[in-house]
Amino acid sequence: TATNKEALADLIESESSTPAEPQKNVVGSRLESWGDQSSIEQLRGRARPLSWAIAAVFVIGYINEIVAGSRFVSLLGLKAVIIIYPLAGLGLIAVALLQITWIDRLPRDKALSRVTKIYAGGFVIGLILVAIPQTTIIGSGVIWLFADQLNFLLPLIIWTMTSDVFNAGEGRKIYPSITQWQYGGQLTGLAISALAPFLFIPLGIPLPYLLLICPIGLLLIGVLLPRALKGSALSQGHGRDENVVESLKSAWSFVGGVKAFTAMFSTSVAVFTAGMIYKGAFLSNSEAIVRDPAKLQVIYGLTMIAVFIMCGVLQKFFVTKILEKFTIPGSLLLLPLFATACGIFMAWGLIGGLGIKPQFLP
């Protein structure tokens, strides 16, 4: 194409305008990232630090979310969900604004390092609050909130680093492999959370000790991943001073400029809203069943594992057939429709559980 010819001409000109040097095998250099020639083994080797990092982030995030969330709900009851969910929503909005106004200005490696240090410090504060009997409820809530933000922001940064390291052709080959590591990390974090009580309680180890993995793991990720990607073609950030209004206008014009992006955005909002409603309903009902944080942690973790397994089965055996039958626009509508149907059944069950008999029923 004309674009590729121009890029190749720029590359030849840049190479001829500098003194000849022995070619170094620099990961992410323009020559190595050119085209789509790399074998899958080479790509996996280059992606290994990113794969390990994103898996580790989700192991850490889900351990903290399950352990702290179970403890918070068991200690505070139904009020925990009413308190946490609005705060979590506001926190996600704040993190998103932080992403577009500050983080995108920085080089990717520096942004990752600073974010991991900030989160590690926040988790240390939460752990100190958990260790004090008078503030243990507050500390559990703080850790739960931080875990929620962590599962959103850090994977986003790592995936943007991945898009810097691999070009479009390479990305088609390697992104599914990195995604498998991401799912593996999520399942591992859930499994550790669900099974930890069976090991910790007989040994007399308090379950909050499991939360120590978070600040230590975050600091390791913030130090080791930038070192592993040293020499890669990571973005240096746009460096512009942009206020919130300008950033939001820019983001909205980008999403609104492509119909597919608009559809995906609208669908994602609907699905996320439905998912949070179901999750809140589950936690509030679990609190009515058990008041023991260890038991609730096991139930919460195992339920989330079952959800992930179901999603994996759907992804493996049904997604391709659904896309072929309904095409992408039709497929995007299926999940909100099914979520709405599930919501109706859930409301029906709640009505029956409260002993309320609708007028139209015999």
PDB file of C-alpha atoms in Angstrom, residues 78-349:
ATOM      1  CA  LEU A  78     -25.943  -5.894  53.562  1.00  0.00           C
ATOM      2  CA  LYS A  79     -24.814  -2.310  54.189  1.00  0.00           C
ATOM      3  CA  ALA A  80     -21.398  -3.305  52.824  1.00  0.00           C
ATOM      4  CA  VAL A  81     -22.738  -3.622  49.271  1.00  0.00           C
ATOM      5  CA  ILE A  82     -24.680  -0.364  49.565  1.00  0.00           C
ATOM      6  CA  ILE A  83     -21.523   1.436  50.681  1.00  0.00           C
ATOM      7  CA  ILE A  84     -18.935  -0.173  48.420  1.00  0.00           C
ATOM      8  CA  TYR A  85     -20.681  -0.195  45.056  1.00  0.00           C
ATOM      9  CA  PRO A  86     -21.301   3.562  44.750  1.00  0.00           C
ATOM     10  CA  LEU A  87     -17.772   4.254  46.006  1.00  0.00           C
ATOM     11  CA  ALA A  88     -16.351   1.697  43.558  1.00  0.00           C
ATOM     12  CA  GLY A  89     -18.231   3.337  40.697  1.00  0.00           C
ATOM     13  CA  LEU A  90     -16.916   6.771  41.618  1.00  0.00           C
ATOM     14  CA  GLY A  91     -13.442   5.275  41.970  1.00  0.00           C
ATOM     15  CA  LEU A  92     -13.581   3.787  38.466  1.00  0.00           C
ATOM     16  CA  ILE A  93     -14.642   7.152  37.040  1.00  0.00           C
ATOM     17  CA  ALA A  94     -11.768   8.849  38.888  1.00  0.00           C
ATOM     18  CA  VAL A  95      -9.275   6.257  37.630  1.00  0.00           C
ATOM     19  CA  ALA A  96     -10.545   6.636  34.055  1.00  0.00           C
ATOM     20  CA  LEU A  97     -10.107  10.424  34.258  1.00  0.00           C
ATOM     21  CA  LEU A  98      -6.664   9.904  35.762  1.00  0.00           C
ATOM     22  CA  GLN A  99      -5.801   7.635  32.857  1.00  0.00           C
ATOM     23  CA  ILE A 100      -6.683  10.127  30.139  1.00  0.00           C
ATOM     24  CA  THR A 101      -5.377  13.267  31.880  1.00  0.00           C
ATOM     25  CA  TRP A 102      -2.172  12.100  33.582  1.00  0.00           C
ATOM     26  CA  ILE A 103      -1.089   8.523  32.880  1.00  0.00           C
ATOM     27  CA  ASP A 104      -1.221   8.836  29.082  1.00  0.00           C
ATOM     28  CA  ARG A 105       1.164  11.793  29.289  1.00  0.00           C
ATOM     29  CA  LEU A 106       3.953   9.649  30.765  1.00  0.00           C
ATOM     30  CA  PRO A 107       6.212   7.039  29.205  1.00  0.00           C
ATOM     31  CA  ARG A 108       4.595   3.636  29.657  1.00  0.00           C
ATOM     32  CA  ASP A 109       7.342   2.186  31.875  1.00  0.00           C
ATOM     33  CA  LYS A 110       7.295   5.180  34.223  1.00  0.00           C
ATOM     34  CA  ALA A 111       3.497   5.153  34.379  1.00  0.00           C
ATOM     35  CA  LEU A 112       3.507   1.476  35.362  1.00  0.00           C
ATOM     36  CA  SER A 113       6.191   2.006  37.992  1.00  0.00           C
ATOM     37  CA  ARG A 114       4.403   4.962  39.598  1.00  0.00           C
ATOM     38  CA  VAL A 115       0.975   3.318  39.575  1.00  0.00           C
ATOM     39  CA  THR A 116       2.278   0.125  41.196  1.00  0.00           C
ATOM     40  CA  LYS A 117       4.022   2.137  43.925  1.00  0.00           C
ATOM     41  CA  ILE A 118       0.875   4.182  44.620  1.00  0.00           C
ATOM     42  CA  TYR A 119      -1.304   1.082  44.835  1.00  0.00           C
ATOM     43  CA  ALA A 120       1.246  -0.748  46.991  1.00  0.00           C
ATOM     44  CA  GLY A 121       1.229   2.183  49.411  1.00  0.00           C
ATOM     45  CA  GLY A 122      -2.570   2.179  49.470  1.00  0.00           C
ATOM     46  CA  PHE A 123      -2.691  -1.521  50.259  1.00  0.00           C
ATOM     47  CA  VAL A 124      -0.158  -1.101  53.068  1.00  0.00           C
ATOM     48  CA  ILE A 125      -2.412   1.556  54.624  1.00  0.00           C
ATOM     49  CA  GLY A 126      -5.382  -0.803  54.261  1.00  0.00           C
ATOM     50  CA  LEU A 127      -3.464  -3.663  55.907  1.00  0.00           C
ATOM     51  CA  ILE A 128      -2.531  -1.443  58.849  1.00  0.00           C
ATOM     52  CA  LEU A 129      -6.210  -0.547  59.297  1.00  0.00           C
ATOM     53  CA  VAL A 130      -7.182  -4.236  59.112  1.00  0.00           C
ATOM     54  CA  ALA A 131      -4.635  -5.097  61.817  1.00  0.00           C
ATOM     55  CA  ILE A 132      -6.230  -2.598  64.252  1.00  0.00           C
ATOM     56  CA  PRO A 133      -9.453  -4.095  65.723  1.00  0.00           C
ATOM     57  CA  GLN A 134     -11.213  -0.720  65.832  1.00  0.00           C
ATOM     58  CA  THR A 135     -10.626  -0.074  62.113  1.00  0.00           C
ATOM     59  CA  THR A 136     -10.627  -3.575  60.613  1.00  0.00           C
ATOM     60  CA  ILE A 137     -13.949  -2.976  58.825  1.00  0.00           C
ATOM     61  CA  ILE A 138     -12.665   0.252  57.269  1.00  0.00           C
ATOM     62  CA  GLY A 139      -9.416  -1.429  56.249  1.00  0.00           C
ATOM     63  CA  SER A 140     -11.263  -4.311  54.562  1.00  0.00           C
ATOM     64  CA  GLY A 141     -13.380  -1.829  52.623  1.00  0.00           C
ATOM     65  CA  VAL A 142     -10.321   0.170  51.550  1.00  0.00           C
ATOM     66  CA  ILE A 143      -8.548  -2.955  50.282  1.00  0.00           C
ATOM     67  CA  TRP A 144     -11.687  -4.089  48.441  1.00  0.00           C
ATOM     68  CA  LEU A 145     -11.942  -0.706  46.719  1.00  0.00           C
ATOM     69  CA  PHE A 146      -8.254  -0.671  45.787  1.00  0.00           C
ATOM     70  CA  ALA A 147      -8.513  -4.212  44.396  1.00  0.00           C
ATOM     71  CA  ASP A 148     -11.428  -3.125  42.207  1.00  0.00           C
ATOM     72  CA  GLN A 149      -9.433  -0.212  40.796  1.00  0.00           C
ATOM     73  CA  LEU A 150      -6.332  -2.384  40.424  1.00  0.00           C
ATOM     74  CA  ASN A 151      -8.167  -4.937  38.271  1.00  0.00           C
ATOM     75  CA  PHE A 152      -9.210  -2.097  35.966  1.00  0.00           C
ATOM     76  CA  LEU A 153      -6.182   0.169  35.634  1.00  0.00           C
ATOM     77  CA  LEU A 154      -3.084  -2.041  35.694  1.00  0.00           C
ATOM     78  CA  PRO A 155      -4.279  -4.492  33.001  1.00  0.00           C
ATOM     79  CA  LEU A 156      -5.137  -1.461  30.864  1.00  0.00           C
ATOM     80  CA  ILE A 157      -1.579  -0.142  31.182  1.00  0.00           C
ATOM     81  CA  ILE A 158      -0.048  -3.558  30.453  1.00  0.00           C
ATOM     82  CA  TRP A 159      -2.225  -4.036  27.379  1.00  0.00           C
ATOM     83  CA  THR A 160      -1.214  -0.605  26.059  1.00  0.00           C
ATOM     84  CA  MET A 161       2.420  -1.614  26.581  1.00  0.00           C
ATOM     85  CA  THR A 162       1.654  -4.781  24.619  1.00  0.00           C
ATOM     86  CA  SER A 163       0.268  -2.727  21.731  1.00  0.00           C
ATOM     87  CA  ASP A 164       3.519  -0.732  21.749  1.00  0.00           C
ATOM     88  CA  VAL A 165       5.728  -3.829  21.599  1.00  0.00           C
ATOM     89  CA  PHE A 166       3.813  -5.686  18.859  1.00  0.00           C
ATOM     90  CA  ASN A 167       2.542  -4.400  15.547  1.00  0.00           C
ATOM     91  CA  ALA A 168      -0.910  -5.244  14.202  1.00  0.00           C
ATOM     92  CA  GLY A 169       0.193  -8.378  12.354  1.00  0.00           C
ATOM     93  CA  GLU A 170       2.052  -9.739  15.361  1.00  0.00           C
ATOM     94  CA  GLY A 171      -0.807  -8.807  17.667  1.00  0.00           C
ATOM     95  CA  ARG A 172      -3.218 -11.082  15.792  1.00  0.00           C
ATOM     96  CA  LYS A 173      -0.917 -13.987  16.606  1.00  0.00           C
ATOM     97  CA  ILE A 174       0.096 -13.216  20.186  1.00  0.00           C
ATOM     98  CA  TYR A 175      -2.912 -11.502  21.795  1.00  0.00           C
ATOM     99  CA  PRO A 176      -4.875 -14.771  22.252  1.00  0.00           C
ATOM    100  CA  SER A 177      -1.889 -16.261  24.083  1.00  0.00           C
ATOM    101  CA  ILE A 178      -1.630 -13.260  26.430  1.00  0.00           C
ATOM    102  CA  THR A 179      -5.385 -13.434  27.013  1.00  0.00           C
ATOM    103  CA  GLN A 180      -4.997 -17.061  28.108  1.00  0.00           C
ATOM    104  CA  TRP A 181      -2.448 -15.945  30.690  1.00  0.00           C
ATOM    105  CA  GLN A 182      -4.908 -13.289  31.862  1.00  0.00           C
ATOM    106  CA  TYR A 183      -7.668 -15.860  32.371  1.00  0.00           C
ATOM    107  CA  GLY A 184      -5.165 -18.175  34.037  1.00  0.00           C
ATOM    108  CA  GLY A 185      -4.240 -15.432  36.487  1.00  0.00           C
ATOM    109  CA  GLN A 186      -7.880 -14.727  37.287  1.00  0.00           C
ATOM    110  CA  LEU A 187      -8.665 -18.390  37.924  1.00  0.00           C
ATOM    111  CA  THR A 188      -5.500 -18.833  40.000  1.00  0.00           C
ATOM    112  CA  GLY A 189      -6.373 -15.855  42.196  1.00  0.00           C
ATOM    113  CA  LEU A 190      -9.897 -17.157  42.704  1.00  0.00           C
ATOM    114  CA  ALA A 191      -8.669 -20.682  43.469  1.00  0.00           C
ATOM    115  CA  ILE A 192      -6.128 -19.451  46.024  1.00  0.00           C
ATOM    116  CA  SER A 193      -8.816 -17.345  47.711  1.00  0.00           C
ATOM    117  CA  ALA A 194     -11.345 -20.181  47.830  1.00  0.00           C
ATOM    118  CA  LEU A 195      -8.900 -22.831  49.066  1.00  0.00           C
ATOM    119  CA  ALA A 196      -6.836 -20.704  51.482  1.00  0.00           C
ATOM    120  CA  PRO A 197      -9.236 -21.159  54.453  1.00  0.00           C
ATOM    121  CA  PHE A 198      -8.725 -24.950  54.310  1.00  0.00           C
ATOM    122  CA  LEU A 199      -4.985 -24.401  54.822  1.00  0.00           C
ATOM    123  CA  PHE A 200      -4.804 -21.258  56.950  1.00  0.00           C
ATOM    124  CA  ILE A 201      -7.448 -22.105  59.566  1.00  0.00           C
ATOM    125  CA  PRO A 202      -5.965 -25.513  60.622  1.00  0.00           C
ATOM    126  CA  LEU A 203      -2.550 -23.821  60.913  1.00  0.00           C
ATOM    127  CA  GLY A 204      -3.970 -20.948  62.958  1.00  0.00           C
ATOM    128  CA  ILE A 205      -2.976 -18.327  60.380  1.00  0.00           C
ATOM    129  CA  PRO A 206      -5.400 -15.361  60.075  1.00  0.00           C
ATOM    130  CA  LEU A 207      -6.858 -15.089  56.569  1.00  0.00           C
ATOM    131  CA  PRO A 208      -5.903 -11.378  56.185  1.00  0.00           C
ATOM    132  CA  TYR A 209      -2.259 -12.516  56.076  1.00  0.00           C
ATOM    133  CA  LEU A 210      -3.001 -13.614  52.511  1.00  0.00           C
ATOM    134  CA  LEU A 211      -3.392  -9.924  51.617  1.00  0.00           C
ATOM    135  CA  LEU A 212       0.340  -9.348  52.168  1.00  0.00           C
ATOM    136  CA  ILE A 213       0.897 -10.743  48.688  1.00  0.00           C
ATOM    137  CA  CYS A 214      -0.495  -7.560  47.138  1.00  0.00           C
ATOM    138  CA  PRO A 215       1.999  -4.793  48.009  1.00  0.00           C
ATOM    139  CA  ILE A 216       4.953  -7.177  47.586  1.00  0.00           C
ATOM    140  CA  GLY A 217       3.691  -8.423  44.208  1.00  0.00           C
ATOM    141  CA  LEU A 218       2.931  -4.917  42.948  1.00  0.00           C
ATOM    142  CA  LEU A 219       6.392  -3.634  43.787  1.00  0.00           C
ATOM    143  CA  LEU A 220       7.950  -6.617  41.991  1.00  0.00           C
ATOM    144  CA  ILE A 221       5.836  -5.983  38.883  1.00  0.00           C
ATOM    145  CA  GLY A 222       6.706  -2.275  38.919  1.00  0.00           C
ATOM    146  CA  VAL A 223      10.430  -3.051  39.043  1.00  0.00           C
ATOM    147  CA  LEU A 224      10.791  -6.212  36.938  1.00  0.00           C
ATOM    148  CA  LEU A 225       8.480  -5.533  33.968  1.00  0.00           C
ATOM    149  CA  PRO A 226      10.113  -2.221  32.891  1.00  0.00           C
ATOM    150  CA  ARG A 227      13.520  -3.912  33.160  1.00  0.00           C
ATOM    151  CA  ALA A 228      12.356  -6.842  31.045  1.00  0.00           C
ATOM    152  CA  LEU A 229      11.038  -4.447  28.366  1.00  0.00           C
ATOM    153  CA  LYS A 230      14.088  -2.189  28.366  1.00  0.00           C
ATOM    154  CA  GLY A 231      14.933  -1.368  24.767  1.00  0.00           C
ATOM    155  CA  SER A 232      11.412  -2.021  23.535  1.00  0.00           C
ATOM    156  CA  ALA A 233       9.564   0.577  21.506  1.00  0.00           C
ATOM    157  CA  LEU A 234       7.317   1.717  24.349  1.00  0.00           C
ATOM    158  CA  SER A 235       5.254   4.873  23.942  1.00  0.00           C
ATOM    159  CA  GLN A 236       6.734   7.957  25.563  1.00  0.00           C
ATOM    160  CA  GLY A 237       3.305   9.492  26.154  1.00  0.00           C
ATOM    161  CA  HIS A 238       1.729  12.454  24.412  1.00  0.00           C
ATOM    162  CA  GLY A 239       3.161  14.927  26.948  1.00  0.00           C
ATOM    163  CA  ARG A 240       0.293  17.378  26.461  1.00  0.00           C
ATOM    164  CA  ASP A 241      -1.408  19.342  29.216  1.00  0.00           C
ATOM    165  CA  GLU A 242      -5.040  18.412  28.731  1.00  0.00           C
ATOM    166  CA  ASN A 243      -7.868  19.186  31.130  1.00  0.00           C
ATOM    167  CA  VAL A 244     -10.702  16.796  31.908  1.00  0.00           C
ATOM    168  CA  VAL A 245     -13.211  18.408  29.533  1.00  0.00           C
ATOM    169  CA  GLU A 246     -10.790  18.317  26.597  1.00  0.00           C
ATOM    170  CA  SER A 247      -9.884  14.694  27.303  1.00  0.00           C
ATOM    171  CA  LEU A 248     -13.520  13.624  27.520  1.00  0.00           C
ATOM    172  CA  LYS A 249     -14.369  15.433  24.263  1.00  0.00           C
ATOM    173  CA  SER A 250     -11.434  13.749  22.541  1.00  0.00           C
ATOM    174  CA  ALA A 251     -12.404  10.308  23.839  1.00  0.00           C
ATOM    175  CA  TRP A 252     -16.069  10.761  22.939  1.00  0.00           C
ATOM    176  CA  SER A 253     -15.257  11.957  19.422  1.00  0.00           C
ATOM    177  CA  PHE A 254     -13.070   8.867  18.974  1.00  0.00           C
ATOM    178  CA  VAL A 255     -15.800   6.498  20.177  1.00  0.00           C
ATOM    179  CA  GLY A 256     -18.594   8.316  18.371  1.00  0.00           C
ATOM    180  CA  GLY A 257     -16.668   8.520  15.116  1.00  0.00           C
ATOM    181  CA  VAL A 258     -16.909   4.769  14.444  1.00  0.00           C
ATOM    182  CA  LYS A 259     -20.258   2.977  14.635  1.00  0.00           C
ATOM    183  CA  ALA A 260     -18.646  -0.267  15.809  1.00  0.00           C
ATOM    184  CA  PHE A 261     -16.974   1.536  18.734  1.00  0.00           C
ATOM    185  CA  THR A 262     -20.263   3.207  19.668  1.00  0.00           C
ATOM    186  CA  ALA A 263     -22.039  -0.153  19.658  1.00  0.00           C
ATOM    187  CA  MET A 264     -19.295  -1.797  21.725  1.00  0.00           C
ATOM    188  CA  PHE A 265     -19.289   1.074  24.219  1.00  0.00           C
ATOM    189  CA  SER A 266     -23.069   0.990  24.663  1.00  0.00           C
ATOM    190  CA  THR A 267     -23.094  -2.789  24.998  1.00  0.00           C
ATOM    191  CA  SER A 268     -20.221  -2.738  27.482  1.00  0.00           C
ATOM    192  CA  VAL A 269     -22.048  -0.227  29.678  1.00  0.00           C
ATOM    193  CA  ALA A 270     -25.196  -2.370  29.669  1.00  0.00           C
ATOM    194  CA  VAL A 271     -23.299  -5.589  30.403  1.00  0.00           C
ATOM    195  CA  PHE A 272     -21.186  -3.996  33.143  1.00  0.00           C
ATOM    196  CA  THR A 273     -24.282  -2.554  34.813  1.00  0.00           C
ATOM    197  CA  ALA A 274     -26.068  -5.902  34.723  1.00  0.00           C
ATOM    198  CA  GLY A 275     -22.989  -7.722  36.021  1.00  0.00           C
ATOM    199  CA  MET A 276     -22.582  -5.396  38.986  1.00  0.00           C
ATOM    200  CA  ILE A 277     -26.293  -5.749  39.859  1.00  0.00           C
ATOM    201  CA  TYR A 278     -26.025  -9.548  39.863  1.00  0.00           C
ATOM    202  CA  LYS A 279     -22.809  -9.472  41.855  1.00  0.00           C
ATOM    203  CA  GLY A 280     -24.339  -7.163  44.438  1.00  0.00           C
ATOM    204  CA  ALA A 281     -27.417  -9.386  44.702  1.00  0.00           C
ATOM    205  CA  PHE A 282     -25.212 -12.449  45.198  1.00  0.00           C
ATOM    206  CA  LEU A 283     -23.149 -10.831  47.957  1.00  0.00           C
ATOM    207  CA  SER A 284     -26.180  -9.507  49.787  1.00  0.00           C
ATOM    208  CA  ASN A 285     -27.814 -12.955  49.727  1.00  0.00           C
ATOM    209  CA  SER A 286     -24.575 -14.667  50.745  1.00  0.00           C
ATOM    210  CA  GLU A 287     -24.404 -12.431  53.805  1.00  0.00           C
ATOM    211  CA  ALA A 288     -27.813 -13.765  54.828  1.00  0.00           C
ATOM    212  CA  ILE A 289     -26.473 -17.333  54.589  1.00  0.00           C
ATOM    213  CA  VAL A 290     -23.153 -17.054  56.416  1.00  0.00           C
ATOM    214  CA  ARG A 291     -21.600 -14.559  58.760  1.00  0.00           C
ATOM    215  CA  ASP A 292     -18.261 -16.365  58.843  1.00  0.00           C
ATOM    216  CA  PRO A 293     -15.769 -14.560  56.542  1.00  0.00           C
ATOM    217  CA  ALA A 294     -13.917 -17.826  55.833  1.00  0.00           C
ATOM    218  CA  LYS A 295     -17.078 -19.602  54.668  1.00  0.00           C
ATOM    219  CA  LEU A 296     -18.176 -16.601  52.635  1.00  0.00           C
ATOM    220  CA  GLN A 297     -14.704 -16.434  51.080  1.00  0.00           C
ATOM    221  CA  VAL A 298     -14.983 -20.069  49.968  1.00  0.00           C
ATOM    222  CA  ILE A 299     -18.501 -19.555  48.556  1.00  0.00           C
ATOM    223  CA  TYR A 300     -17.544 -16.310  46.795  1.00  0.00           C
ATOM    224  CA  GLY A 301     -14.361 -17.731  45.287  1.00  0.00           C
ATOM    225  CA  LEU A 302     -15.906 -21.014  44.110  1.00  0.00           C
ATOM    226  CA  THR A 303     -18.904 -19.206  42.598  1.00  0.00           C
ATOM    227  CA  MET A 304     -16.618 -16.904  40.618  1.00  0.00           C
ATOM    228  CA  ILE A 305     -14.618 -19.921  39.421  1.00  0.00           C
ATOM    229  CA  ALA A 306     -17.852 -21.516  38.174  1.00  0.00           C
ATOM    230  CA  VAL A 307     -18.690 -18.283  36.331  1.00  0.00           C
ATOM    231  CA  PHE A 308     -15.282 -18.208  34.660  1.00  0.00           C
ATOM    232  CA  ILE A 309     -15.567 -21.853  33.624  1.00  0.00           C
ATOM    233  CA  MET A 310     -18.962 -21.189  32.061  1.00  0.00           C
ATOM    234  CA  CYS A 311     -17.533 -18.194  30.195  1.00  0.00           C
ATOM    235  CA  GLY A 312     -14.614 -20.314  28.998  1.00  0.00           C
ATOM    236  CA  VAL A 313     -16.961 -23.026  27.694  1.00  0.00           C
ATOM    237  CA  LEU A 314     -19.029 -20.431  25.846  1.00  0.00           C
ATOM    238  CA  GLN A 315     -15.894 -18.869  24.393  1.00  0.00           C
ATOM    239  CA  LYS A 316     -14.497 -22.217  23.289  1.00  0.00           C
ATOM    240  CA  PHE A 317     -17.552 -23.858  21.735  1.00  0.00           C
ATOM    241  CA  PHE A 318     -20.198 -21.234  20.964  1.00  0.00           C
ATOM    242  CA  VAL A 319     -18.707 -17.791  20.213  1.00  0.00           C
ATOM    243  CA  THR A 320     -17.608 -18.569  16.651  1.00  0.00           C
ATOM    244  CA  LYS A 321     -20.977 -20.128  15.777  1.00  0.00           C
ATOM    245  CA  ILE A 322     -22.816 -17.159  17.307  1.00  0.00           C
ATOM    246  CA  LEU A 323     -20.719 -14.697  15.294  1.00  0.00           C
ATOM    247  CA  GLU A 324     -21.316 -16.638  12.095  1.00  0.00           C
ATOM    248  CA  LYS A 325     -25.077 -16.784  12.642  1.00  0.00           C
ATOM    249  CA  PHE A 326     -25.805 -13.306  14.006  1.00  0.00           C
ATOM    250  CA  THR A 327     -22.764 -11.308  12.755  1.00  0.00           C
ATOM    251  CA  ILE A 328     -20.964  -8.867  15.045  1.00  0.00           C
ATOM    252  CA  PRO A 329     -23.794  -6.261  15.448  1.00  0.00           C
ATOM    253  CA  GLY A 330     -26.321  -8.980  16.277  1.00  0.00           C
ATOM    254  CA  SER A 331     -23.929 -10.736  18.635  1.00  0.00           C
ATOM    255  CA  LEU A 332     -23.337  -7.531  20.590  1.00  0.00           C
ATOM    256  CA  LEU A 333     -27.035  -7.440  21.445  1.00  0.00           C
ATOM    257  CA  LEU A 334     -27.253 -11.004  22.763  1.00  0.00           C
ATOM    258  CA  LEU A 335     -25.547 -10.527  26.119  1.00  0.00           C
ATOM    259  CA  PRO A 336     -27.663  -7.525  27.206  1.00  0.00           C
ATOM    260  CA  LEU A 337     -30.796  -9.428  26.148  1.00  0.00           C
ATOM    261  CA  PHE A 338     -29.795 -12.505  28.139  1.00  0.00           C
ATOM    262  CA  ALA A 339     -28.768 -10.295  31.070  1.00  0.00           C
ATOM    263  CA  THR A 340     -32.221  -8.673  30.984  1.00  0.00           C
ATOM    264  CA  ALA A 341     -33.900 -12.078  30.945  1.00  0.00           C
ATOM    265  CA  CYS A 342     -31.771 -13.198  33.916  1.00  0.00           C
ATOM    266  CA  GLY A 343     -32.717  -9.997  35.734  1.00  0.00           C
ATOM    267  CA  ILE A 344     -36.404 -10.770  35.240  1.00  0.00           C
ATOM    268  CA  PHE A 345     -35.948 -14.271  36.658  1.00  0.00           C
ATOM    269  CA  MET A 346     -33.924 -12.883  39.557  1.00  0.00           C
ATOM    270  CA  ALA A 347     -36.645 -10.329  40.357  1.00  0.00           C
ATOM    271  CA  TRP A 348     -39.238 -13.103  40.148  1.00  0.00           C
ATOM    272  CA  GLY A 349     -37.222 -15.159  42.647  1.00  0.00           C
TER     273      GLY A 349
END
